[in-house]
PDB file of C-alpha atoms in Angstrom:
ATOM      1  CA  MET A1423     234.765-133.012  42.311  1.00 52.00           C
ATOM      2  CA  ALA A1424     235.291-134.506  38.855  1.00 55.00           C
ATOM      3  CA  THR A1425     237.909-136.763  37.357  1.00 58.00           C
ATOM      4  CA  SER A1426     238.243-138.569  34.020  1.00 60.00           C
ATOM      5  CA  THR A1427     240.228-141.474  32.621  1.00 61.00           C
ATOM      6  CA  ASP A1428     242.370-141.281  29.486  1.00 63.00           C
ATOM      7  CA  ALA A1429     241.758-137.587  29.102  1.00 59.00           C
ATOM      8  CA  GLY A1430     244.340-135.277  27.633  1.00 67.00           C
ATOM      9  CA  PHE A1431     243.920-131.615  26.987  1.00 69.00           C
ATOM     10  CA  THR A1432     242.521-132.256  23.492  1.00 74.00           C
ATOM     11  CA  LYS A1433     241.309-135.822  23.984  1.00 75.00           C
ATOM     12  CA  ILE A1434     237.715-136.798  24.807  1.00 74.00           C
ATOM     13  CA  ALA A1435     237.572-138.915  27.889  1.00 73.00           C
ATOM     14  CA  GLY A1436     236.054-142.397  27.675  1.00 76.00           C
ATOM     15  CA  GLU A1437     234.830-142.185  31.262  1.00 80.00           C
ATOM     16  CA  ALA A1438     234.293-139.439  33.815  1.00 79.00           C
ATOM     17  CA  ASP A1439     233.599-139.576  37.532  1.00 82.00           C
ATOM     18  CA  CYS A1440     231.840-136.846  39.434  1.00 81.00           C
ATOM     19  CA  LYS A1441     231.014-136.528  43.106  1.00 81.00           C
ATOM     20  CA  LEU A1442     228.200-134.276  44.259  1.00 81.00           C
ATOM     21  CA  ASP A1443     227.634-133.080  47.833  1.00 78.00           C
ATOM     22  CA  VAL A1444     224.045-131.977  48.297  1.00 80.00           C
ATOM     23  CA  ARG A1445     222.780-130.584  51.572  1.00 80.00           C
ATOM     24  CA  SER A1446     219.574-129.052  52.803  1.00 83.00           C
ATOM     25  CA  VAL A1447     217.603-128.633  55.986  1.00 83.00           C
ATOM     26  CA  ASP A1448     214.450-129.418  53.994  1.00 86.00           C
ATOM     27  CA  GLN A1449     213.859-133.125  53.242  1.00 88.00           C
ATOM     28  CA  SER A1450     211.264-132.371  50.545  1.00 92.00           C
ATOM     29  CA  ALA A1451     213.820-130.181  48.725  1.00 90.00           C
ATOM     30  CA  LEU A1452     216.331-133.079  48.865  1.00 89.00           C
ATOM     31  CA  ASP A1453     213.711-135.532  47.594  1.00 91.00           C
ATOM     32  CA  LEU A1454     212.873-133.226  44.663  1.00 94.00           C
ATOM     33  CA  LEU A1455     216.483-132.694  43.867  1.00 91.00           C
ATOM     34  CA  PHE A1456     217.313-136.427  43.821  1.00 91.00           C
ATOM     35  CA  ALA A1457     214.243-137.162  41.682  1.00 94.00           C
ATOM     36  CA  GLU A1458     215.342-134.483  39.218  1.00 95.00           C
ATOM     37  CA  LEU A1459     218.870-135.834  39.192  1.00 93.00           C
ATOM     38  CA  HIS A1460     217.597-139.323  38.315  1.00 94.00           C
ATOM     39  CA  ARG A1461     215.295-137.862  35.631  1.00 97.00           C
ATOM     40  CA  LEU A1462     218.218-135.893  34.101  1.00 95.00           C
ATOM     41  CA  ALA A1463     220.462-138.906  34.152  1.00 94.00           C
ATOM     42  CA  ALA A1464     217.887-140.957  32.177  1.00 95.00           C
ATOM     43  CA  GLU A1465     217.396-138.057  29.745  1.00 97.00           C
ATOM     44  CA  ILE A1466     221.162-137.752  29.148  1.00 94.00           C
ATOM     45  CA  GLU A1467     221.477-141.534  28.649  1.00 93.00           C
ATOM     46  CA  ALA A1468     218.679-141.488  26.033  1.00 96.00           C
ATOM     47  CA  ARG A1469     219.860-138.371  24.236  1.00 96.00           C
ATOM     48  CA  ARG A1470     223.609-139.085  24.204  1.00 92.00           C
ATOM     49  CA  GLY A1471     223.699-142.863  24.030  1.00 91.00           C
ATOM     50  CA  VAL A1472     225.864-143.024  27.155  1.00 90.00           C
ATOM     51  CA  ARG A1473     225.482-144.799  30.492  1.00 90.00           C
ATOM     52  CA  VAL A1474     225.082-142.688  33.646  1.00 91.00           C
ATOM     53  CA  VAL A1475     225.712-144.564  36.873  1.00 89.00           C
ATOM     54  CA  LEU A1476     224.637-142.475  39.852  1.00 87.00           C
ATOM     55  CA  GLY A1477     226.197-144.881  42.341  1.00 82.00           C
ATOM     56  CA  PRO A1478     225.368-145.069  46.034  1.00 80.00           C
ATOM     57  CA  GLU A1479     223.690-142.194  47.800  1.00 77.00           C
ATOM     58  CA  SER A1480     224.807-141.333  51.315  1.00 71.00           C
ATOM     59  CA  ALA A1481     222.248-139.185  53.024  1.00 70.00           C
ATOM     60  CA  GLY A1482     220.878-138.552  56.433  1.00 74.00           C
ATOM     61  CA  THR A1483     217.648-136.849  57.270  1.00 81.00           C
ATOM     62  CA  PRO A1484     217.823-133.147  58.004  1.00 86.00           C
ATOM     63  CA  THR A1485     217.787-132.347  61.729  1.00 87.00           C
ATOM     64  CA  PRO A1486     216.578-128.878  62.732  1.00 88.00           C
ATOM     65  CA  MET A1487     218.488-127.442  65.670  1.00 91.00           C
ATOM     66  CA  ASN A1488     216.806-126.334  68.872  1.00 94.00           C
ATOM     67  CA  PRO A1489     215.027-122.995  68.297  1.00 94.00           C
ATOM     68  CA  ALA A1490     215.526-121.793  71.892  1.00 96.00           C
ATOM     69  CA  LEU A1491     219.262-122.377  71.749  1.00 96.00           C
ATOM     70  CA  ILE A1492     219.495-120.682  68.374  1.00 94.00           C
ATOM     71  CA  ALA A1493     217.660-117.666  69.774  1.00 96.00           C
ATOM     72  CA  ALA A1494     219.955-117.628  72.822  1.00 97.00           C
ATOM     73  CA  LEU A1495     223.048-117.666  70.550  1.00 96.00           C
ATOM     74  CA  GLU A1496     221.526-114.815  68.522  1.00 96.00           C
ATOM     75  CA  ARG A1497     220.857-112.772  71.692  1.00 96.00           C
ATOM     76  CA  SER A1498     224.484-113.384  72.695  1.00 96.00           C
ATOM     77  CA  THR A1499     225.812-112.016  69.413  1.00 96.00           C
ATOM     78  CA  HIS A1500     223.571-108.964  69.763  1.00 95.00           C
ATOM     79  CA  ALA A1501     224.688-108.358  73.337  1.00 94.00           C
ATOM     80  CA  GLN A1502     228.327-108.493  72.209  1.00 91.00           C
ATOM     81  CA  GLY A1503     227.670-106.224  69.212  1.00 94.00           C
ATOM     82  CA  ILE A1504     228.868-108.969  66.864  1.00 94.00           C
ATOM     83  CA  ALA A1505     227.519-109.272  63.331  1.00 92.00           C
ATOM     84  CA  TYR A1506     226.371-112.740  62.397  1.00 91.00           C
ATOM     85  CA  ARG A1507     224.571-114.699  59.707  1.00 90.00           C
ATOM     86  CA  ARG A1508     222.037-117.407  60.459  1.00 90.00           C
ATOM     87  CA  MET A1509     223.327-120.295  58.405  1.00 86.00           C
ATOM     88  CA  PRO A1510     221.428-123.570  58.241  1.00 81.00           C
ATOM     89  CA  SER A1511     223.698-126.540  57.784  1.00 80.00           C
ATOM     90  CA  GLY A1512     222.699-129.739  56.112  1.00 68.00           C
ATOM     91  CA  GLY A1513     225.944-131.437  57.167  1.00 67.00           C
ATOM     92  CA  GLY A1514     226.025-134.461  59.422  1.00 68.00           C
ATOM     93  CA  HIS A1515     227.571-132.695  62.398  1.00 78.00           C
ATOM     94  CA  ASP A1516     227.727-134.186  65.907  1.00 87.00           C
ATOM     95  CA  ALA A1517     225.051-131.671  66.928  1.00 88.00           C
ATOM     96  CA  SER A1518     222.654-133.462  64.631  1.00 87.00           C
ATOM     97  CA  ALA A1519     223.214-136.788  66.423  1.00 89.00           C
ATOM     98  CA  PHE A1520     222.795-135.057  69.784  1.00 92.00           C
ATOM     99  CA  GLN A1521     219.562-133.350  68.688  1.00 90.00           C
ATOM    100  CA  LYS A1522     218.177-136.673  67.397  1.00 89.00           C
ATOM    101  CA  ALA A1523     219.023-138.276  70.768  1.00 94.00           C
ATOM    102  CA  GLY A1524     216.920-135.615  72.529  1.00 94.00           C
ATOM    103  CA  ILE A1525     219.807-133.417  73.665  1.00 95.00           C
ATOM    104  CA  PRO A1526     218.940-129.765  72.703  1.00 94.00           C
ATOM    105  CA  SER A1527     221.617-128.605  70.232  1.00 93.00           C
ATOM    106  CA  ALA A1528     222.670-125.627  68.169  1.00 93.00           C
ATOM    107  CA  MET A1529     225.850-124.782  66.236  1.00 92.00           C
ATOM    108  CA  LEU A1530     228.095-121.760  66.207  1.00 93.00           C
ATOM    109  CA  PHE A1531     230.317-121.549  63.125  1.00 90.00           C
ATOM    110  CA  VAL A1532     233.498-119.422  63.017  1.00 89.00           C
ATOM    111  CA  ARG A1533     233.997-117.388  59.849  1.00 85.00           C
ATOM    112  CA  ASN A1534     236.637-118.839  57.600  1.00 84.00           C
ATOM    113  CA  GLN A1535     238.218-116.988  54.665  1.00 81.00           C
ATOM    114  CA  ASN A1536     239.128-120.030  52.544  1.00 79.00           C
ATOM    115  CA  GLY A1537     236.249-122.362  53.155  1.00 75.00           C
ATOM    116  CA  SER A1538     236.226-125.256  55.562  1.00 76.00           C
ATOM    117  CA  HIS A1539     237.542-128.796  55.281  1.00 73.00           C
ATOM    118  CA  ASN A1540     240.474-127.941  53.027  1.00 75.00           C
ATOM    119  CA  PRO A1541     244.198-127.460  53.533  1.00 78.00           C
ATOM    120  CA  SER A1542     243.924-123.679  53.155  1.00 82.00           C
ATOM    121  CA  GLU A1543     241.358-123.405  55.975  1.00 82.00           C
ATOM    122  CA  SER A1544     242.168-120.528  58.279  1.00 86.00           C
ATOM    123  CA  MET A1545     240.433-117.947  60.379  1.00 88.00           C
ATOM    124  CA  ARG A1546     241.291-114.532  61.688  1.00 90.00           C
ATOM    125  CA  TRP A1547     241.899-114.112  65.414  1.00 93.00           C
ATOM    126  CA  GLU A1548     239.160-111.448  65.520  1.00 93.00           C
ATOM    127  CA  ASP A1549     236.666-114.026  64.252  1.00 92.00           C
ATOM    128  CA  PHE A1550     237.850-116.614  66.776  1.00 92.00           C
ATOM    129  CA  ASP A1551     237.590-114.007  69.520  1.00 95.00           C
ATOM    130  CA  ALA A1552     234.069-113.081  68.438  1.00 95.00           C
ATOM    131  CA  ALA A1553     233.010-116.741  68.571  1.00 94.00           C
ATOM    132  CA  CYS A1554     234.545-117.172  72.017  1.00 95.00           C
ATOM    133  CA  SER A1555     232.875-114.032  73.307  1.00 95.00           C
ATOM    134  CA  THR A1556     229.511-115.184  71.940  1.00 96.00           C
ATOM    135  CA  LEU A1557     229.960-118.605  73.481  1.00 96.00           C
ATOM    136  CA  MET A1558     231.026-117.232  76.903  1.00 96.00           C
ATOM    137  CA  HIS A1559     228.015-114.840  76.969  1.00 96.00           C
ATOM    138  CA  PHE A1560     225.726-117.690  75.856  1.00 96.00           C
ATOM    139  CA  ALA A1561     227.030-119.986  78.621  1.00 95.00           C
ATOM    140  CA  SER A1562     226.558-117.314  81.238  1.00 95.00           C
ATOM    141  CA  GLN A1563     222.933-116.755  80.203  1.00 90.00           C
ATOM    142  CA  THR A1564     221.705-120.326  79.875  1.00 77.00           C
TER     143      THR A1564
END
């Protein structure tokens, strides 16, 4: 997300704000990315004579989900004949807190046509039904 102050269509802004959401399940990848971000900020400052303020970083450590539960969810999708995509999530979901507390955890995402966490978020009933079928089969097998 980016915003600027005093910017018109043909006017150069005096200040711009940008927010960046970076996620990964690999801590070393996050470390490299943030190091590169700081390096680029310093390079831009030197080259352009501007000030780059990166501001506070909010980050948690990646938490891998339980492999046995992931495999059980995958078996449940296969048993139901449901297509799926394994999708690592670097988000700070409740499942991450449970996993860190020693409670085996996994996540099942429901397909969403317009992306999540926005006012246009929606899902088709078929996708909701597929997730429910997977979850019911999973629960009956574990």
